[in-house]
Short mmCIF file of C-alpha atoms in Angstrom, two decimals:
data_model
loop_
_atom_site.label_atom_id
_atom_site.label_comp_id
_atom_site.label_asym_id
_atom_site.label_seq_id
_atom_site.Cartn_x
_atom_site.Cartn_y
_atom_site.Cartn_z
CA MET S 1 42.94 110.65 92.33
CA ASN S 2 45.93 110.49 94.68
CA ALA S 3 49.07 111.10 92.65
CA ALA S 4 51.02 108.93 95.09
CA LEU S 5 49.30 105.93 93.56
CA ILE S 6 51.27 106.37 90.36
CA SER S 7 54.86 105.20 90.59
CA LEU S 8 57.52 107.22 88.79
CA LYS S 9 58.08 104.39 86.36
CA PHE S 10 54.57 104.67 84.95
CA ARG S 11 53.44 108.22 85.74
CA ASN S 12 54.04 109.49 82.22
CA LYS S 13 53.12 106.29 80.46
CA PRO S 14 51.78 107.17 76.99
CA LEU S 15 48.23 105.84 77.15
CA SER S 16 47.58 107.81 73.99
CA VAL S 17 50.08 105.60 72.11
CA LEU S 18 48.26 102.46 73.23
CA MET S 19 44.85 103.94 72.36
CA SER S 20 45.88 105.13 68.91
CA GLY S 21 47.45 101.74 68.18
CA GLN S 22 44.27 99.96 69.18
CA GLY S 23 42.27 102.30 66.98
CA VAL S 24 44.19 101.14 63.92
CA VAL S 25 43.88 97.50 65.04
CA ALA S 26 40.12 97.90 65.48
CA LEU S 27 39.74 99.36 61.99
CA ALA S 28 41.80 96.55 60.43
CA ASN S 29 39.77 93.93 62.29
CA LEU S 30 36.50 95.45 61.10
CA VAL S 31 37.74 95.38 57.51
CA TYR S 32 38.75 91.73 58.01
CA GLY S 33 35.26 90.88 59.27
CA LYS S 34 33.77 92.53 56.19
CA ALA S 35 36.10 90.55 53.94
CA VAL S 36 35.10 87.30 55.64
CA ALA S 37 31.41 88.13 55.17
CA LEU S 38 31.97 88.77 51.47
CA TYR S 39 34.15 85.78 50.54
CA ILE S 40 33.73 83.02 53.17
CA SER S 41 30.51 81.01 53.37
CA PRO S 42 28.81 80.63 56.77
CA ILE S 43 29.39 76.86 56.76
CA GLU S 44 33.16 77.21 56.14
CA TRP S 45 33.45 79.96 58.75
CA GLY S 46 31.45 77.83 61.19
CA GLY S 47 33.77 74.84 60.73
CA TYR S 48 36.85 77.02 61.17
CA SER S 49 35.37 78.59 64.31
CA VAL S 50 34.80 75.21 65.95
CA GLN S 51 38.40 74.14 65.22
CA LEU S 52 39.68 77.46 66.50
CA ALA S 53 37.77 76.89 69.74
CA VAL S 54 39.72 73.64 70.24
CA MET S 55 43.04 75.46 69.80
CA LEU S 56 42.00 78.20 72.21
CA LEU S 57 40.96 75.63 74.83
CA LEU S 58 44.40 74.00 74.76
CA HIS S 59 46.06 77.40 74.73
CA SER S 60 44.07 78.64 77.72
CA LEU S 61 44.67 75.42 79.67
CA MET S 62 48.47 75.55 79.51
CA VAL S 63 49.88 78.63 77.82
CA THR S 64 47.73 81.47 79.17
CA PRO S 65 48.32 80.53 82.86
CA THR S 66 52.06 80.31 82.13
CA ILE S 67 52.07 83.78 80.57
CA GLN S 68 50.13 85.20 83.54
CA SER S 69 52.64 83.63 85.93
CA PHE S 70 55.48 85.09 83.89
CA LYS S 71 53.95 88.56 84.19
CA ALA S 72 53.75 88.17 87.96
CA GLU S 73 57.50 87.39 88.07
CA MET S 74 58.63 90.11 85.66
CA THR S 75 59.37 92.57 88.47
CA SER S 76 62.10 90.18 89.69
CA SER S 77 65.61 91.61 89.67
CA ASP S 78 66.94 88.44 88.02
CA TYR S 79 65.00 88.99 84.82
CA ARG S 80 67.19 86.78 82.61
CA ARG S 81 66.75 83.80 84.95
CA ILE S 82 62.97 84.28 84.84
CA VAL S 83 62.99 84.41 81.04
CA ASN S 84 65.06 81.22 80.83
CA PHE S 85 62.76 79.36 83.24
CA TYR S 86 59.54 80.28 81.45
CA GLY S 87 61.09 79.63 78.06
CA ARG S 88 61.78 76.05 79.15
CA ILE S 89 58.28 75.63 80.54
CA LEU S 90 56.81 76.69 77.20
CA GLY S 91 59.20 74.36 75.42
CA VAL S 92 57.87 71.41 77.40
CA ILE S 93 54.28 72.44 76.66
CA TYR S 94 54.77 73.01 72.94
CA ILE S 95 57.15 70.15 72.10
CA GLY S 96 56.22 67.60 74.73
CA VAL S 97 52.45 68.08 74.83
CA PHE S 98 51.02 70.06 71.92
CA ALA S 99 53.20 68.36 69.27
CA LEU S 100 52.19 64.88 70.40
CA MET S 101 48.51 65.87 70.41
CA ALA S 102 48.81 67.37 66.92
CA ILE S 103 50.53 64.26 65.55
CA GLY S 104 47.84 62.06 67.09
CA ALA S 105 45.06 64.23 65.63
CA VAL S 106 46.59 64.18 62.14
CA LEU S 107 47.01 60.40 62.21
CA TYR S 108 43.50 59.86 63.56
CA THR S 109 41.63 62.26 61.29
CA HIS S 110 44.00 62.16 58.26
CA ASN S 111 43.61 65.94 58.19
CA ILE S 112 46.66 68.22 57.91
CA ILE S 113 44.70 71.05 59.50
CA TRP S 114 45.79 69.89 62.97
CA ALA S 115 49.44 70.39 62.04
CA LEU S 116 48.57 73.97 61.09
CA VAL S 117 46.70 74.32 64.40
CA TRP S 118 49.89 73.31 66.24
CA VAL S 119 52.00 75.86 64.36
CA ALA S 120 49.41 78.59 64.98
CA ALA S 121 49.15 77.75 68.70
CA VAL S 122 52.92 77.67 69.30
CA ALA S 123 53.52 80.90 67.44
CA GLN S 124 50.56 82.60 69.15
CA GLY S 125 52.00 81.83 72.59
CA LEU S 126 55.48 83.08 71.70
CA TYR S 127 54.05 86.25 70.19
CA SER S 128 51.83 86.96 73.23
CA LEU S 129 54.63 86.31 75.72
CA SER S 130 57.20 88.43 73.91
CA ASN S 131 54.88 91.34 73.19
CA ASP S 132 53.65 91.41 76.80
CA SER S 133 57.30 91.61 77.86
CA LEU S 134 57.78 94.67 75.69
CA ASN S 135 54.72 96.36 77.15
CA PHE S 136 55.82 95.64 80.73
CA ALA S 137 59.26 97.06 79.97
CA GLY S 138 57.75 100.33 78.76
CA LYS S 139 58.38 99.72 75.04
CA HIS S 140 54.92 101.01 74.17
CA ASN S 141 55.72 102.17 70.66
CA THR S 142 57.16 98.78 69.72
CA TYR S 143 54.25 97.01 71.41
CA SER S 144 51.68 99.09 69.51
CA LEU S 145 53.51 98.76 66.19
CA LEU S 146 53.52 94.98 66.54
CA LEU S 147 49.77 94.97 67.22
CA ILE S 148 49.15 97.17 64.18
CA GLY S 149 51.47 95.10 62.00
CA TYR S 150 49.72 91.89 63.06
CA ALA S 151 46.28 93.21 62.12
CA VAL S 152 47.42 94.72 58.81
CA PHE S 153 49.48 91.68 57.76
CA ASN S 154 46.45 89.50 58.52
CA LEU S 155 44.46 91.54 56.03
CA LEU S 156 47.20 91.31 53.41
CA LEU S 157 47.50 87.54 53.76
CA TYR S 158 43.74 87.17 53.54
CA GLY S 159 43.66 89.33 50.41
CA VAL S 160 46.35 87.27 48.68
CA VAL S 161 45.05 83.82 49.64
CA VAL S 162 41.29 84.36 49.47
CA TRP S 163 40.72 87.27 47.11
CA VAL S 164 43.60 86.88 44.64
CA PHE S 165 43.84 83.07 44.52
CA GLY S 166 40.23 82.30 45.46
CA GLN S 167 41.15 79.84 48.23
CA ASN S 168 38.26 80.30 50.65
CA LYS S 169 38.04 77.04 52.60
CA ALA S 170 38.67 76.46 56.32
CA ILE S 171 42.12 74.99 55.65
CA ASN S 172 43.12 78.19 53.84
CA LEU S 173 42.14 80.23 56.89
CA TRP S 174 44.40 78.00 59.00
CA GLN S 175 47.26 78.52 56.55
CA ILE S 176 46.83 82.26 56.94
CA LEU S 177 46.74 82.06 60.75
CA ALA S 178 49.78 79.76 60.98
CA LEU S 179 51.88 82.01 58.72
CA LEU S 180 50.68 85.19 60.43
CA ASN S 181 51.46 83.94 63.92
CA GLY S 182 54.77 82.48 62.81
CA VAL S 183 56.04 85.74 61.31
CA PHE S 184 55.06 87.80 64.35
CA ALA S 185 56.41 85.23 66.78
CA VAL S 186 59.83 85.65 65.15
CA VAL S 187 59.64 89.46 65.13
CA SER S 188 58.37 89.81 68.72
CA VAL S 189 60.86 87.26 70.13
CA TRP S 190 63.67 89.12 68.38
CA GLN S 191 62.51 92.39 69.98
CA ALA S 192 62.26 90.70 73.40
CA ILE S 193 65.82 89.33 73.05
CA ARG S 194 67.02 92.84 72.31
CA LEU S 195 65.24 93.95 75.48
CA ILE S 196 67.42 91.67 77.63
CA ASN S 197 70.56 92.73 75.74
CA GLY S 198 70.84 89.65 73.57
CA PHE S 199 70.54 85.95 74.09
CA ARG S 200 73.35 84.32 76.05
CA ILE S 201 73.50 80.70 77.13
CA ASP S 202 74.63 80.20 80.72
CA TYR S 203 76.05 76.67 80.68
CA GLN S 204 75.99 76.45 84.46
CA ASP S 205 72.24 76.94 84.27
CA PHE S 206 71.86 73.60 82.46
CA THR S 207 72.39 71.82 85.78
CA ASP S 208 69.20 73.32 87.16
CA TRP S 209 66.70 73.71 84.31
CA PHE S 210 63.72 74.11 86.62
CA PRO S 211 64.85 75.77 89.90
CA THR S 212 62.83 74.37 92.78
CA GLU S 213 61.68 77.71 94.18
CA LEU S 214 60.56 79.01 90.79
CA LEU S 215 58.81 75.75 89.95
CA ARG S 216 56.95 75.77 93.27
CA LYS S 217 55.80 79.36 92.79
CA TYR S 218 54.77 78.56 89.21
CA GLN S 219 52.71 75.56 90.29
CA CYS S 220 50.95 77.46 93.09
CA TYR S 221 50.13 80.32 90.74
CA ILE S 222 48.80 78.37 87.77
CA TRP S 223 46.66 75.62 89.35
CA PRO S 224 43.67 77.92 89.94
CA LEU S 225 44.15 79.30 86.42
CA VAL S 226 44.13 75.84 84.80
CA SER S 227 40.72 75.19 86.34
CA LEU S 228 39.76 78.72 85.37
CA ALA S 229 40.64 77.98 81.74
CA VAL S 230 38.00 75.27 81.56
CA TRP S 231 35.30 77.55 82.97
CA GLY S 232 36.44 80.47 80.81
CA TRP S 233 36.33 78.31 77.69
CA LEU S 234 32.79 77.19 78.55
CA ILE S 235 31.76 80.84 78.90
CA ASN S 236 33.22 81.88 75.56
CA TYR S 237 32.93 78.83 73.32
CA ALA S 238 30.40 76.28 74.64
CA ASP S 239 27.67 78.17 72.77
CA ARG S 240 29.27 77.15 69.43
CA TYR S 241 28.93 73.48 70.26
CA LEU S 242 25.40 73.89 71.60
CA ILE S 243 24.42 75.68 68.38
CA ARG S 244 25.95 72.80 66.42
CA PHE S 245 23.97 70.33 68.56
CA TYR S 246 20.66 72.10 68.06
CA MET S 247 21.30 73.65 64.62
CA THR S 248 24.02 73.55 61.89
CA ASP S 249 27.59 74.66 61.08
CA ALA S 250 26.11 77.42 58.91
CA ASP S 251 24.30 78.78 61.98
CA ILE S 252 27.60 78.69 63.86
CA GLY S 253 29.12 80.75 61.06
CA GLN S 254 26.31 83.31 61.26
CA TYR S 255 26.58 83.50 65.03
CA THR S 256 30.37 83.74 65.30
CA LEU S 257 30.67 86.55 62.75
CA GLY S 258 27.95 88.57 64.50
CA TYR S 259 29.59 87.71 67.83
CA GLY S 260 32.89 88.94 66.41
CA ILE S 261 31.44 92.39 65.72
CA GLY S 262 29.98 92.63 69.23
CA SER S 263 33.17 91.39 70.87
CA LYS S 264 35.06 94.30 69.32
CA MET S 265 34.06 96.04 72.55
CA GLN S 266 37.18 94.28 73.86
CA LEU S 267 39.27 96.62 71.70
CA VAL S 268 37.89 99.62 73.59
CA VAL S 269 39.27 98.30 76.88
CA THR S 270 42.51 96.77 75.57
CA PRO S 271 44.62 99.95 75.71
CA LEU S 272 43.34 100.63 79.21
CA ILE S 273 44.22 97.08 80.29
CA ALA S 274 47.66 97.43 78.65
CA PHE S 275 48.13 100.69 80.59
CA LEU S 276 46.88 99.46 83.96
CA THR S 277 48.35 95.94 84.11
CA PRO S 278 52.07 96.79 84.44
CA LEU S 279 51.15 99.75 86.63
CA ILE S 280 49.21 97.59 89.11
CA PHE S 281 51.93 94.92 89.12
CA GLN S 282 54.53 97.61 89.83
CA LEU S 283 52.44 99.06 92.66
CA LYS S 284 52.27 95.59 94.17
CA ALA S 285 56.05 95.24 93.82
CA ASP S 286 56.36 98.62 95.58
CA SER S 287 54.30 97.17 98.49
CA LYS S 288 51.36 99.49 97.96
CA LEU S 289 48.26 98.59 99.96
CA PRO S 290 45.44 96.87 98.05
CA LYS S 291 43.07 99.68 99.05
CA GLU S 292 45.20 102.15 97.10
CA VAL S 293 45.01 99.90 94.05
CA ASP S 294 41.21 99.64 94.48
CA LYS S 295 40.92 103.41 94.36
CA LEU S 296 42.92 103.59 91.14
CA LEU S 297 40.89 100.84 89.45
CA TRP S 298 37.54 102.38 90.39
CA HIS S 299 38.74 105.72 89.01
CA TYR S 300 39.27 104.23 85.56
CA LEU S 301 36.36 101.77 85.68
CA LYS S 302 33.70 104.47 86.13
CA ARG S 303 34.97 106.47 83.19
CA TYR S 304 35.31 103.42 80.99
CA PHE S 305 31.76 102.27 81.77
CA LEU S 306 30.32 105.63 80.71
CA ILE S 307 32.24 105.68 77.42
CA ALA S 308 31.65 102.02 76.52
CA GLY S 309 28.01 102.20 77.60
CA GLY S 310 27.47 105.12 75.26
CA LEU S 311 28.97 103.13 72.39
CA CYS S 312 26.57 100.27 73.12
CA ILE S 313 23.58 102.63 72.94
CA VAL S 314 24.77 103.93 69.55
CA PHE S 315 25.25 100.34 68.36
CA TRP S 316 21.69 99.38 69.32
CA ALA S 317 20.28 102.41 67.50
CA THR S 318 22.19 101.75 64.27
CA TYR S 319 22.79 97.99 64.12
CA PRO S 320 20.93 97.40 60.78
CA TRP S 321 23.24 99.90 59.05
CA ILE S 322 26.33 98.71 60.93
CA GLY S 323 25.51 95.11 60.00
CA LEU S 324 25.17 96.01 56.33
CA LEU S 325 28.38 98.08 56.47
CA LEU S 326 30.54 95.50 58.28
CA LEU S 327 29.04 92.24 57.02
CA SER S 328 26.98 91.30 53.94
CA MET S 329 23.44 90.23 53.20
CA ALA S 330 24.61 86.60 53.32
CA TYR S 331 25.06 87.19 57.05
CA LYS S 332 21.88 89.20 57.67
CA PRO S 333 20.75 86.92 60.58
CA ALA S 334 23.97 87.98 62.36
CA PHE S 335 23.17 91.72 62.31
CA VAL S 336 21.19 91.71 65.56
CA ILE S 337 23.77 89.51 67.30
CA GLY S 338 26.30 92.35 67.33
CA PRO S 339 24.65 94.82 69.76
CA ILE S 340 23.47 92.03 72.09
CA VAL S 341 27.00 90.63 72.42
CA ALA S 342 28.50 94.13 72.68
CA SER S 343 26.25 94.82 75.68
CA GLY S 344 27.44 91.58 77.25
CA TYR S 345 31.04 92.53 76.60
CA LEU S 346 30.47 95.84 78.36
CA PHE S 347 30.12 93.82 81.57
CA LEU S 348 32.91 91.39 80.68
CA THR S 349 35.43 94.15 80.00
CA CYS S 350 34.56 95.80 83.31
CA ILE S 351 35.37 92.44 84.93
CA HIS S 352 38.76 92.42 83.16
CA ILE S 353 39.62 95.80 84.65
CA LEU S 354 38.81 94.78 88.22
CA GLU S 355 40.54 91.41 88.10
CA ILE S 356 43.92 92.97 87.23
CA LYS S 357 44.34 93.43 90.98
CA TRP S 358 43.62 89.77 91.70
CA TYR S 359 46.23 88.64 89.19
CA ALA S 360 48.82 91.07 90.54
CA TYR S 361 48.29 90.10 94.20
CA GLY S 362 48.00 86.36 93.52
CA LEU S 363 44.30 86.26 94.45
CA THR S 364 43.46 84.02 91.52
CA ARG S 365 40.89 82.09 93.57
CA PHE S 366 38.51 85.05 93.11
CA VAL S 367 39.05 84.88 89.33
CA LEU S 368 38.28 81.17 89.47
CA TRP S 369 35.13 81.61 91.55
CA HIS S 370 33.45 84.20 89.34
CA ASN S 371 34.33 82.34 86.14
CA CYS S 372 32.97 79.10 87.56
CA ALA S 373 29.68 80.80 88.40
CA GLY S 374 29.62 82.60 85.03
CA ALA S 375 30.19 79.37 83.09
CA ILE S 376 27.36 77.59 84.87
CA MET S 377 24.99 80.50 84.21
CA ASN S 378 26.07 80.77 80.58
CA VAL S 379 25.64 77.07 79.75
CA ILE S 380 22.25 76.85 81.47
CA LEU S 381 21.01 79.98 79.68
CA ASN S 382 22.22 78.64 76.32
CA ILE S 383 20.45 75.32 76.86
CA ILE S 384 17.25 77.18 77.69
CA LEU S 385 17.38 79.90 75.03
CA ILE S 386 18.94 78.32 71.90
CA PRO S 387 16.07 75.85 71.26
CA ARG S 388 13.58 78.72 71.62
CA LEU S 389 15.36 81.66 69.96
CA GLY S 390 18.17 80.11 67.91
CA ILE S 391 21.35 82.16 67.56
CA VAL S 392 19.62 85.19 69.11
CA GLY S 393 19.06 83.02 72.19
CA ALA S 394 22.79 82.26 72.32
CA ALA S 395 23.55 85.99 72.16
CA MET S 396 21.03 86.73 74.93
CA ALA S 397 22.67 84.01 77.05
CA THR S 398 25.99 85.83 76.58
CA LEU S 399 24.49 89.15 77.69
CA LEU S 400 22.65 87.78 80.73
CA GLY S 401 25.53 85.53 81.73
CA PHE S 402 28.13 88.31 81.66
CA ALA S 403 25.79 90.70 83.51
CA GLY S 404 25.29 88.11 86.27
CA GLN S 405 29.01 87.42 86.40
CA PHE S 406 29.73 91.15 86.78
CA LEU S 407 27.43 91.34 89.80
CA ILE S 408 29.33 88.45 91.37
CA VAL S 409 32.66 90.21 90.70
CA LEU S 410 31.38 93.39 92.36
CA TRP S 411 30.41 91.37 95.44
CA LEU S 412 33.78 89.59 95.53
CA PHE S 413 35.63 92.88 95.10
CA GLN S 414 33.81 94.38 98.07
CA TYR S 415 34.43 91.20 100.07
CA ASP S 416 38.13 91.36 99.22
CA ALA S 417 38.32 95.03 100.26
CA LYS S 418 36.83 94.26 103.68
CA SER S 419 38.97 91.19 104.38
#
């Protein structure tokens, strides 16, 4: 690999720190999955999963595109101005949109859960934004420690609420998530404020809360991503609602816990994504040619595919034992879901590696196109396979849909390289 591809800022970036941190996070998450299988019934977990899908849809519609846009602007020399602008955008989303929706949902359903959903969503966005800022600024130790702390504190909260006090309903899981996200939102925002040498209010800035040039760039960047959020949500969560339509909440619980084990493949790629994302964005800021970025991404993609593919083979060979180890006999139908979903996530995580370039260079239309095609494939496959194979059919739809989507991404990547 050409050493010139690596800028001085990132050449000695401690990938090992990110990988070791993710290793601890993965272990904590596996223990959490085991605890859920032991103490939460499939029907309660299924109900919680459906509500969580609603929160993630709203989050991906408004917050995730905003965070992606913020990342694209982080190489700006006027960093404090960028932080102020995006802080106000999130304020409008959380206070002006999400709060009103939460109040309406509570009044309509007479269920306090939606207030907890609002708290969890707001805190999740603040935590993600602040921790991404730390990673981009090279604070890898702090970034990794926050990830580890989040996973471990989640386990502790679960142990106190569910195991010690025996509160094992869906609302108790929302209480845990709201408190967890709230604590780590405060800690990560505090660390991010330290990063910009403290919080100072510029009173002159009140006259121009949303600078025209920044607002225009923000709008151009996020519109494809807002549409993308809908397609991405269909890919990842429509299967829950189709299972509910054809089957029951208990089946959703079985499926989502097995899906959760398989989706842990995401943890294998997360440190690599955390390593490559700021690097690619910096190369773009340094006016490096896209072809140079392509070469770097292919270098890491090939090695990742070999490692992750090997893990999938091991998973397939040992899934009855892994299922018994990580779940419980109450979730035995979910055992086989794990390796099927993991194989699908092998293709999905490869997609995530390649699309870093498209986010960095503002080519979000390619991200939109492949997710649109993937969503259509996924929904059609679920409609065909769930009535015939049940939750196994939903898992097979995930595998086939992500494999087809990966082929589309490869074609788009080659098309982009030639254009």
